[in-house]
Coordinates of C-alpha atoms in Angstrom, one line a residue:
M89 CA 129.0 93.5 101.6
K90 CA 131.7 91.3 103.1
P91 CA 133.4 92.8 106.1
I92 CA 137.2 93.3 106.3
K93 CA 138.4 92.1 109.7
S94 CA 141.9 91.2 108.8
A95 CA 144.5 92.3 106.3
L96 CA 147.9 91.1 105.1
I97 CA 150.2 93.9 103.8
S98 CA 153.5 93.2 102.0
V99 CA 154.6 95.9 99.6
Y100 CA 157.7 97.3 97.9
H101 CA 156.3 100.9 97.4
K102 CA 154.9 102.4 100.5
D103 CA 154.1 105.9 99.2
N104 CA 150.4 106.8 99.7
L105 CA 149.8 103.7 101.8
D106 CA 149.5 105.6 105.1
K107 CA 145.9 106.8 104.4
I108 CA 144.7 103.2 103.9
V109 CA 146.5 102.1 107.1
Q110 CA 144.8 104.9 109.1
L111 CA 141.4 103.7 107.7
L112 CA 142.2 100.1 108.7
I113 CA 143.2 101.2 112.2
K114 CA 140.0 103.3 112.6
N115 CA 137.9 100.2 111.7
Q116 CA 139.8 97.9 114.0
V117 CA 141.2 95.7 111.2
K118 CA 143.8 93.2 112.4
I119 CA 147.0 93.7 110.3
Y120 CA 149.7 91.1 109.4
S121 CA 152.9 92.1 107.7
T122 CA 156.5 91.4 106.9
G123 CA 159.9 93.1 107.3
G124 CA 160.2 96.6 105.9
T125 CA 156.5 96.9 105.5
Q126 CA 155.9 96.1 109.1
T127 CA 158.4 98.8 110.1
F128 CA 156.5 101.4 107.9
L129 CA 153.1 100.3 109.3
E130 CA 154.2 100.7 112.9
S131 CA 155.7 104.1 112.1
V132 CA 152.2 105.4 111.1
G133 CA 150.6 104.0 114.2
A134 CA 149.5 100.5 113.3
T135 CA 149.7 97.5 115.6
V136 CA 151.1 94.8 113.5
I137 CA 151.2 91.0 113.9
P138 CA 154.5 89.9 112.2
V139 CA 154.1 87.0 109.7
E140 CA 156.8 85.2 111.6
T141 CA 154.6 85.1 114.7
L142 CA 151.9 83.5 112.7
T143 CA 154.0 80.9 110.9
N144 CA 156.6 80.3 113.6
Y145 CA 159.2 80.7 110.9
P146 CA 161.6 83.6 110.4
S147 CA 162.3 85.2 107.1
I148 CA 164.9 83.0 105.5
L149 CA 167.3 82.7 102.5
G150 CA 168.0 86.4 102.4
G151 CA 164.3 87.3 102.4
R152 CA 163.5 85.0 99.5
V153 CA 161.0 83.1 101.8
K154 CA 158.7 85.1 104.1
T155 CA 155.1 84.5 103.3
L156 CA 155.2 81.1 101.6
H157 CA 153.5 79.1 104.4
P158 CA 150.2 77.1 104.8
K159 CA 149.0 79.4 107.6
I160 CA 149.2 82.4 105.2
F161 CA 147.9 80.8 102.1
G162 CA 145.3 78.8 104.0
G163 CA 144.0 82.0 105.5
I164 CA 143.7 83.4 102.0
L165 CA 142.4 80.4 100.0
A166 CA 140.0 78.9 102.5
R167 CA 136.4 79.0 101.3
R168 CA 134.3 80.6 104.0
D169 CA 131.2 78.7 103.0
D170 CA 132.9 75.3 102.9
A171 CA 132.5 73.3 106.2
Q172 CA 135.6 71.2 105.6
D173 CA 137.8 74.2 104.9
I174 CA 136.5 75.9 108.0
S175 CA 137.1 72.8 110.1
Q176 CA 140.7 72.5 108.8
M177 CA 141.3 76.2 109.6
Q178 CA 140.2 75.6 113.2
Q179 CA 142.3 72.4 113.4
F180 CA 145.5 74.1 112.3
E181 CA 144.8 77.5 113.8
I182 CA 144.7 79.3 110.5
P183 CA 143.2 82.9 110.7
E184 CA 141.0 84.3 108.0
I185 CA 142.6 87.0 105.8
D186 CA 140.0 89.3 104.2
L187 CA 142.2 91.8 102.4
V188 CA 145.7 91.4 100.8
I189 CA 147.7 94.4 99.7
V190 CA 150.8 93.6 97.6
D191 CA 153.2 95.6 95.6
L192 CA 155.8 93.5 93.7
Y193 CA 159.5 93.9 93.5
P194 CA 160.1 96.4 90.6
F195 CA 161.5 94.0 88.0
E196 CA 160.8 96.2 85.0
A197 CA 162.4 99.3 86.6
T198 CA 165.4 97.2 87.7
L199 CA 165.8 95.9 84.2
A200 CA 165.5 99.4 82.6
S201 CA 168.1 100.7 85.0
G202 CA 170.8 98.6 83.4
A203 CA 171.4 96.5 86.5
G204 CA 173.4 93.4 86.4
E205 CA 171.9 89.9 86.1
E206 CA 172.2 89.1 89.8
E207 CA 170.2 92.2 90.8
I208 CA 167.7 91.6 88.1
I209 CA 167.1 88.0 89.3
E210 CA 166.6 89.1 92.9
K211 CA 163.9 91.4 91.8
I212 CA 161.8 88.5 90.5
D213 CA 159.0 88.4 93.2
I214 CA 157.9 85.0 94.3
G215 CA 155.9 85.4 97.5
G216 CA 154.1 88.5 96.3
I217 CA 153.0 87.0 93.0
S218 CA 151.8 83.9 94.9
L219 CA 149.8 86.1 97.3
I220 CA 148.2 87.9 94.3
R221 CA 147.2 84.8 92.5
A222 CA 145.8 83.1 95.7
S223 CA 143.8 86.1 96.7
A224 CA 142.4 86.6 93.2
K225 CA 141.4 83.0 92.9
N226 CA 139.4 83.3 96.1
Y227 CA 137.9 86.7 95.2
K228 CA 134.5 85.5 96.7
D229 CA 136.1 85.9 100.1
V230 CA 139.2 88.0 99.7
A231 CA 139.8 91.5 98.3
I232 CA 143.2 91.9 96.5
I233 CA 145.2 95.0 95.8
A234 CA 148.0 94.0 93.5
S235 CA 150.0 97.2 92.9
Q236 CA 150.7 100.7 94.2
A237 CA 148.6 102.0 91.3
Q238 CA 145.5 100.7 93.1
Y239 CA 146.1 102.2 96.6
Q240 CA 143.8 105.2 95.8
E241 CA 141.2 102.9 94.2
L242 CA 141.0 100.8 97.4
L243 CA 140.8 103.9 99.6
D244 CA 138.0 105.4 97.6
M245 CA 136.2 102.1 97.5
L246 CA 136.3 101.5 101.3
V247 CA 135.3 105.1 102.1
D248 CA 132.4 105.0 99.7
N249 CA 131.2 101.7 100.9
K250 CA 131.4 102.8 104.5
N251 CA 129.5 106.0 103.8
Q252 CA 126.8 104.1 101.9
N253 CA 126.4 101.6 104.7
N254 CA 126.2 104.4 107.3
A255 CA 123.4 106.1 105.3
L256 CA 121.5 102.8 105.0
D257 CA 122.0 102.1 108.7
M258 CA 120.5 105.5 109.5
L259 CA 117.5 104.7 107.4
G260 CA 117.1 101.4 109.2
D261 CA 117.8 99.3 106.1
I262 CA 120.7 97.4 107.7
E263 CA 121.6 96.4 111.2
T264 CA 125.4 96.9 111.1
Q265 CA 127.8 99.3 109.6
A266 CA 129.9 96.9 107.6
F267 CA 133.4 98.0 106.6
G268 CA 134.3 95.9 103.5
T269 CA 133.8 95.2 99.8
T270 CA 131.1 93.9 97.6
L271 CA 131.4 90.7 95.5
S272 CA 131.4 92.6 92.2
Q273 CA 134.2 94.9 93.6
R274 CA 136.3 91.9 94.6
K275 CA 135.8 90.3 91.2
L276 CA 136.9 93.5 89.5
L277 CA 140.0 93.7 91.8
A278 CA 140.8 90.0 91.0
T279 CA 140.7 90.9 87.3
H280 CA 143.1 93.7 87.9
A281 CA 145.3 91.4 89.9
F282 CA 145.6 88.8 87.2
A283 CA 146.5 91.6 84.8
V284 CA 149.3 92.6 87.1
S285 CA 150.6 89.0 87.6
S286 CA 150.4 88.1 83.9
H287 CA 152.2 91.4 82.9
Y288 CA 154.9 90.8 85.5
D289 CA 155.5 87.2 84.3
T290 CA 155.5 88.3 80.6
K291 CA 158.2 90.8 81.3
I292 CA 160.3 88.2 83.1
F293 CA 159.8 85.7 80.2
Q294 CA 160.8 88.4 77.7
Y295 CA 164.0 89.0 79.6
F296 CA 164.9 85.3 79.7
N297 CA 163.9 84.9 76.1
Q298 CA 166.0 87.8 75.0
Q299 CA 169.0 86.3 76.8
I300 CA 168.6 83.1 74.8
E301 CA 168.2 85.0 71.5
N302 CA 171.4 86.9 72.3
T303 CA 173.3 83.7 73.0
E304 CA 175.9 83.1 70.4
N305 CA 176.7 79.8 68.7
Q306 CA 173.3 78.1 69.2
D307 CA 173.4 74.6 68.0
T308 CA 169.8 74.3 66.7
E309 CA 166.7 76.4 66.2
N310 CA 165.2 74.5 69.1
D311 CA 167.4 76.4 71.5
K312 CA 165.0 79.4 71.0
P313 CA 161.7 79.0 72.9
A314 CA 158.8 78.8 70.5
Y315 CA 156.6 81.1 72.6
F316 CA 154.9 84.5 72.0
R317 CA 154.1 86.7 75.0
A318 CA 153.1 90.3 74.9
S319 CA 151.7 92.6 77.6
E320 CA 150.7 96.3 77.8
N321 CA 149.2 98.1 80.8
H322 CA 148.0 101.2 79.0
A323 CA 144.8 101.3 77.0
R324 CA 143.3 104.2 75.0
V325 CA 139.8 103.7 73.7
L326 CA 139.5 105.2 70.2
R327 CA 136.5 106.7 68.6
Y328 CA 136.4 103.6 66.3
G329 CA 138.7 101.5 64.3
E330 CA 139.5 101.9 60.6
N331 CA 135.8 102.4 60.0
P332 CA 132.9 103.6 62.2
H333 CA 131.4 100.1 62.6
Q334 CA 134.7 98.7 64.0
K335 CA 135.7 99.1 67.7
G336 CA 139.2 100.5 68.2
I337 CA 141.6 100.4 71.2
F338 CA 145.3 101.4 71.3
Y339 CA 147.3 99.4 73.9
G340 CA 150.4 101.4 74.6
N341 CA 151.7 104.5 76.4
F342 CA 151.1 107.1 73.8
N343 CA 151.8 109.9 76.3
A344 CA 155.3 108.7 76.9
Y345 CA 156.3 109.8 73.4
F346 CA 153.8 112.6 72.5
E347 CA 152.1 115.5 74.1
Q348 CA 148.9 116.6 72.5
L349 CA 148.7 120.4 72.4
N350 CA 145.5 120.9 70.5
G351 CA 142.7 119.1 68.7
K352 CA 140.2 116.2 68.9
E353 CA 140.9 112.7 70.1
L354 CA 143.2 110.7 67.8
S355 CA 141.5 108.0 65.7
Y356 CA 142.8 104.5 64.7
N357 CA 143.7 105.8 61.3
N358 CA 145.4 108.9 62.8
L359 CA 147.7 106.6 64.9
V360 CA 148.6 104.4 62.0
D361 CA 149.6 107.5 59.9
V362 CA 151.4 109.1 62.8
E363 CA 153.6 106.0 63.1
S364 CA 154.4 106.1 59.4
A365 CA 155.1 109.8 59.5
V366 CA 157.5 109.7 62.5
N367 CA 159.3 106.6 61.3
L368 CA 160.1 108.2 57.9
C369 CA 160.9 111.5 59.5
A370 CA 163.4 109.8 61.8
E371 CA 165.4 108.7 58.7
F372 CA 166.5 112.3 58.2
N373 CA 167.5 113.2 61.8
D374 CA 171.2 112.8 61.1
D375 CA 171.1 115.9 58.9
I376 CA 171.2 118.3 61.8
S377 CA 171.6 121.4 59.6
N378 CA 168.4 120.9 57.6
S379 CA 164.7 120.6 58.2
A380 CA 162.7 117.7 56.9
F381 CA 159.0 117.7 56.3
I382 CA 156.9 114.5 55.6
I383 CA 153.3 114.5 54.4
I384 CA 151.6 111.1 54.9
K385 CA 148.3 109.9 53.4
H386 CA 147.1 106.4 54.1
T387 CA 150.5 105.5 55.5
N388 CA 152.4 106.5 52.3
A389 CA 154.4 109.6 51.8
C390 CA 152.8 112.0 49.3
G391 CA 155.4 114.7 50.0
V392 CA 158.9 114.8 51.4
G393 CA 161.1 117.8 51.4
I394 CA 164.4 118.8 52.9
A395 CA 165.7 122.4 53.1
N396 CA 167.7 124.9 55.1
T397 CA 164.5 126.3 56.6
S398 CA 161.4 124.7 57.9
K399 CA 159.2 126.8 55.6
D400 CA 161.1 125.8 52.5
A401 CA 161.2 122.1 53.5
Y402 CA 157.4 122.2 54.0
L403 CA 156.7 123.9 50.7
R404 CA 159.0 121.5 48.9
A405 CA 157.1 118.6 50.4
L406 CA 153.7 120.1 49.6
E407 CA 154.7 120.7 46.0
A408 CA 155.0 117.0 45.3
D409 CA 151.2 116.4 45.7
P410 CA 149.1 119.2 47.1
V411 CA 146.0 117.3 46.3
S412 CA 146.8 114.2 48.4
A413 CA 148.2 116.5 51.2
F414 CA 144.6 117.6 52.0
G415 CA 143.6 115.8 55.2
G416 CA 147.0 114.3 55.6
V417 CA 149.4 113.7 58.6
I418 CA 152.5 115.9 58.7
A419 CA 155.7 115.4 60.6
T420 CA 158.9 117.4 60.8
N421 CA 162.2 116.9 62.6
K422 CA 162.8 120.6 63.6
K423 CA 161.0 123.4 65.4
V424 CA 157.9 124.8 63.6
D425 CA 158.5 128.6 63.5
K426 CA 156.0 131.4 62.9
E427 CA 156.6 131.5 59.2
T428 CA 156.1 127.8 58.7
A429 CA 153.0 127.8 60.9
L430 CA 151.4 130.5 58.7
E431 CA 152.0 128.3 55.6
L432 CA 150.7 125.2 57.3
N433 CA 147.6 127.0 58.4
K434 CA 146.6 127.4 54.7
L435 CA 146.2 123.6 54.4
F436 CA 143.5 121.4 55.9
F437 CA 145.4 118.6 57.6
E438 CA 144.6 116.1 60.4
V439 CA 147.7 115.9 62.5
L440 CA 151.0 117.8 62.8
I441 CA 154.0 116.3 64.7
A442 CA 157.1 118.3 65.6
P443 CA 159.7 118.3 68.4
E444 CA 159.1 122.0 69.2
Y445 CA 156.8 124.9 68.3
D446 CA 157.2 128.7 68.3
M447 CA 154.6 130.0 70.7
E448 CA 153.2 132.5 68.2
G449 CA 153.2 129.9 65.5
L450 CA 151.4 127.4 67.8
G451 CA 148.7 130.0 68.4
T452 CA 148.1 130.1 64.7
L453 CA 148.0 126.4 64.3
N454 CA 145.6 126.0 67.3
S455 CA 143.1 128.4 65.6
K456 CA 141.3 125.3 64.3
K457 CA 140.0 123.4 67.3
N458 CA 139.9 120.0 65.7
R459 CA 143.4 120.1 64.3
I460 CA 145.6 117.7 66.2
I461 CA 148.9 119.2 67.2
L462 CA 151.5 116.8 68.8
R463 CA 154.9 117.5 70.3
Q464 CA 157.1 114.5 70.0
K465 CA 159.0 114.1 73.3
Q466 CA 161.3 111.3 72.3
A467 CA 162.1 108.8 69.6
I468 CA 160.0 105.7 69.2
P469 CA 161.9 102.6 70.3
Q470 CA 162.9 100.0 67.8
L471 CA 160.7 97.1 68.7
P472 CA 159.6 93.8 67.0
Q473 CA 156.5 94.1 64.8
F474 CA 153.4 92.0 65.4
K475 CA 150.3 91.3 63.2
T476 CA 147.4 89.0 63.9
L477 CA 146.2 86.8 61.1
L478 CA 144.9 83.3 60.5
G479 CA 144.1 82.9 64.2
G480 CA 147.7 83.5 65.1
V481 CA 150.4 86.2 65.3
L482 CA 153.2 87.1 62.9
M483 CA 156.3 88.6 64.4
Q484 CA 159.3 90.1 62.7
D485 CA 162.1 92.6 63.5
G486 CA 161.5 96.1 62.3
D487 CA 163.1 97.2 59.1
Y488 CA 165.8 99.3 60.7
N489 CA 168.4 99.0 57.9
T490 CA 169.2 102.3 56.2
E491 CA 171.6 102.2 53.3
T492 CA 174.5 104.7 53.1
A493 CA 176.9 105.5 50.2
E494 CA 179.2 102.8 51.5
N495 CA 176.5 100.2 50.9
L496 CA 176.0 101.0 47.2
K497 CA 177.5 98.8 44.5
T498 CA 177.7 100.4 41.1
V499 CA 176.8 97.7 38.5
T500 CA 176.9 99.8 35.4
Q501 CA 179.7 101.4 33.4
K502 CA 178.4 104.9 34.3
Q503 CA 179.2 105.9 37.8
P504 CA 176.5 108.0 39.6
S505 CA 177.5 111.6 40.3
E506 CA 177.6 112.9 43.9
T507 CA 174.3 114.7 43.3
E508 CA 172.7 111.5 42.0
I509 CA 174.0 109.5 45.0
Q510 CA 172.4 112.0 47.3
A511 CA 169.1 111.7 45.4
L512 CA 169.3 107.9 45.3
L513 CA 169.8 107.6 49.0
F514 CA 167.0 110.0 49.7
A515 CA 164.7 108.1 47.4
N516 CA 165.7 104.8 48.9
K517 CA 164.7 106.0 52.4
I518 CA 161.2 106.9 51.2
C519 CA 161.0 103.6 49.3
K520 CA 161.6 101.7 52.5
H521 CA 158.6 103.3 54.2
T522 CA 156.1 103.0 51.3
K523 CA 153.7 100.1 50.5
S524 CA 154.9 97.6 47.9
N525 CA 155.1 97.5 45.0
V526 CA 156.6 100.9 45.1
I527 CA 158.6 103.2 42.7
I528 CA 160.0 106.5 44.0
L529 CA 161.0 109.3 41.7
A530 CA 163.1 112.0 43.2
K531 CA 165.7 114.7 43.0
P532 CA 168.1 115.7 45.8
N533 CA 165.9 116.5 48.9
Q534 CA 162.6 116.3 47.2
L535 CA 160.1 113.6 46.4
L536 CA 158.8 114.1 42.9
A537 CA 156.3 111.3 42.7
S538 CA 155.6 107.8 43.9
G539 CA 153.7 104.7 42.6
V540 CA 152.5 102.8 45.6
G541 CA 150.8 99.5 46.4
Q542 CA 150.6 98.2 42.9
T543 CA 150.4 94.6 41.8
S544 CA 152.9 95.3 39.1
R545 CA 156.2 97.2 39.3
V546 CA 155.6 98.5 35.8
D547 CA 152.2 99.9 37.0
A548 CA 153.8 101.5 40.0
L549 CA 156.4 103.2 37.7
K550 CA 153.7 104.4 35.2
Q551 CA 151.6 105.7 38.1
A552 CA 154.6 107.7 39.4
I553 CA 155.5 109.2 36.0
E554 CA 151.9 110.2 35.4
K555 CA 151.7 111.8 38.8
A556 CA 154.9 113.7 38.3
K557 CA 153.5 115.1 35.0
T558 CA 150.3 116.0 36.7
F559 CA 152.2 118.3 39.1
N560 CA 154.4 119.7 36.3
F561 CA 157.7 118.1 37.4
D562 CA 160.4 117.6 34.8
L563 CA 161.9 114.2 35.3
K564 CA 165.0 114.9 33.3
G565 CA 168.0 114.1 35.6
A566 CA 165.8 112.6 38.3
V567 CA 166.5 109.2 39.9
M568 CA 164.4 106.1 40.5
A569 CA 164.2 103.9 43.5
S570 CA 162.6 100.4 43.7
D571 CA 161.8 98.4 46.8
A572 CA 162.7 95.1 45.0
F573 CA 164.6 93.9 42.0
F574 CA 163.6 94.3 38.3
P575 CA 162.8 90.9 36.8
F576 CA 162.8 92.4 33.4
P577 CA 164.4 95.5 31.8
D578 CA 161.0 97.1 31.1
C579 CA 161.0 99.4 34.1
V580 CA 164.4 100.9 33.3
E581 CA 163.4 101.4 29.7
I582 CA 160.2 103.3 30.7
A583 CA 162.2 105.3 33.3
Y584 CA 164.9 106.2 30.7
N585 CA 162.2 107.4 28.3
A586 CA 160.9 109.6 31.1
G587 CA 164.3 111.2 31.7
I588 CA 165.6 109.2 34.6
T589 CA 169.4 109.1 34.8
A590 CA 170.2 106.9 37.8
V591 CA 168.5 103.9 39.5
I592 CA 168.8 102.3 42.9
Q593 CA 167.5 98.8 43.6
P594 CA 168.4 95.8 45.8
G595 CA 169.2 93.4 42.9
G596 CA 168.8 89.7 43.3
S597 CA 166.9 88.7 40.1
I598 CA 168.4 86.0 37.9
K599 CA 167.9 88.5 35.1
D600 CA 169.6 91.4 36.8
Q601 CA 172.0 91.6 33.9
D602 CA 169.2 92.4 31.4
S603 CA 168.5 95.7 33.3
V604 CA 172.2 96.4 33.7
D605 CA 172.8 95.9 30.0
F606 CA 170.0 98.3 29.1
C607 CA 171.4 100.9 31.4
D608 CA 174.9 100.5 29.9
K609 CA 173.5 101.0 26.3
N610 CA 171.7 104.1 27.3
N611 CA 174.2 105.8 29.7
I612 CA 172.2 105.3 32.9
A613 CA 173.9 104.7 36.3
M614 CA 172.5 101.8 38.4
V615 CA 173.5 100.9 42.0
M616 CA 172.4 97.9 43.9
T617 CA 172.1 97.7 47.7
G618 CA 171.5 94.0 48.3
I619 CA 168.7 94.9 50.7
R620 CA 165.1 94.5 49.8
H621 CA 162.5 96.8 51.5
F622 CA 159.1 95.2 50.9
K623 CA 156.3 96.7 53.1
H624 CA 153.1 94.8 53.0

């Protein structure tokens, strides 16, 4: 146990700090502090030595420089078992500092508030981040608290250590009642501290990097920094990864977007499917008069339905593939009422996501204890996508392009009808969120069948047609969507023979005209979007 005889406190957030201060006072700890923190400490009864008294320098440059001084950093970085360090401390009258409590300027909160650049820059902490790094480096001698989130942790640690030492002293196992921390505790605190400092610097980098990315008229690609930095402070240990022999952890603030109302812990696969479900469901949020239901299996939609009521939308989605729906993940964009809940309760599914639930309906859904029921509190932000591979990281923008009627270019003699346009846009949205190669067959507001993840677009189409037949759908008058162009006219010929009357695809093949010609000869409407939606 290393005693705490002195502490330096310089914090932005002072809430819940008073109990720590009272404990330090009780144990006769010498306290150094700065500016506003000093005023707070004195208000709760502490006798404070101002940093200015120690350094013989005032706070200067509008508060930008307060603690950056050898007498401060010497007291933190000095190795207490190094004779030369101790000698120099005595020579320059540098006091030992055993505990450092820092809470940084709120850079992230300032950025999120929409503040101007000048205010954002002033919230980049310099002295605080330096104190954190110095203290963490010398964890053998110094305990570091690097954020307000650790105030309670420090309080509990000090109280527990004190109580344990008092008990040992009563037994005669130790000679003094040390008030302090153990080496393992200080090393753990140092780990937390470097997590705080690295996260803080990452957010600052991302701000500056975004400024450069947003700069217009860049001369060369070299103007954009070739760096990748990411940081997340929330971690959720999962039961396992994709398979039981794989470890799984989710880094992210899941609770910021969802409230879990029932069920077991979410798994890795659950989370992957939840993302697929809510992303596809969000495509239909503009249609405020209708309900949309999405049924996901292994990240792909096996059912999508839109209707005036939630019950009808769900039944329409389920009709597309009731077999695959078993054990699926379901999402809707409207309140789940009692009638819909009763229908849902007939199906075994893993997860249900909705913005709101009827209380009686929720009671029905909660009747199965392992069934995961989530309330989505807000939309998922549109963020870059990352994937690790080949010892590195791939990054790309999310596919946030959704085509509308204005984006459609009719390339055939036959113009699609209004009903066909509605069905084509509907199918194209599903196509965008389904694994390549993909073919979607649909009618207005209902997915009929899909062919997903095939190595051949022809195979994807054949799979979709066979699936539609399995569930007794008549494809006459249905539409077809493809995530990429048709290099040959074979797909449109197969679709025509199945009853398809309109096609949507991005175009871009050097043989586009072959498919167009077939459509013209057989009275099929084809539109091109110019936007490919591969999803690997």
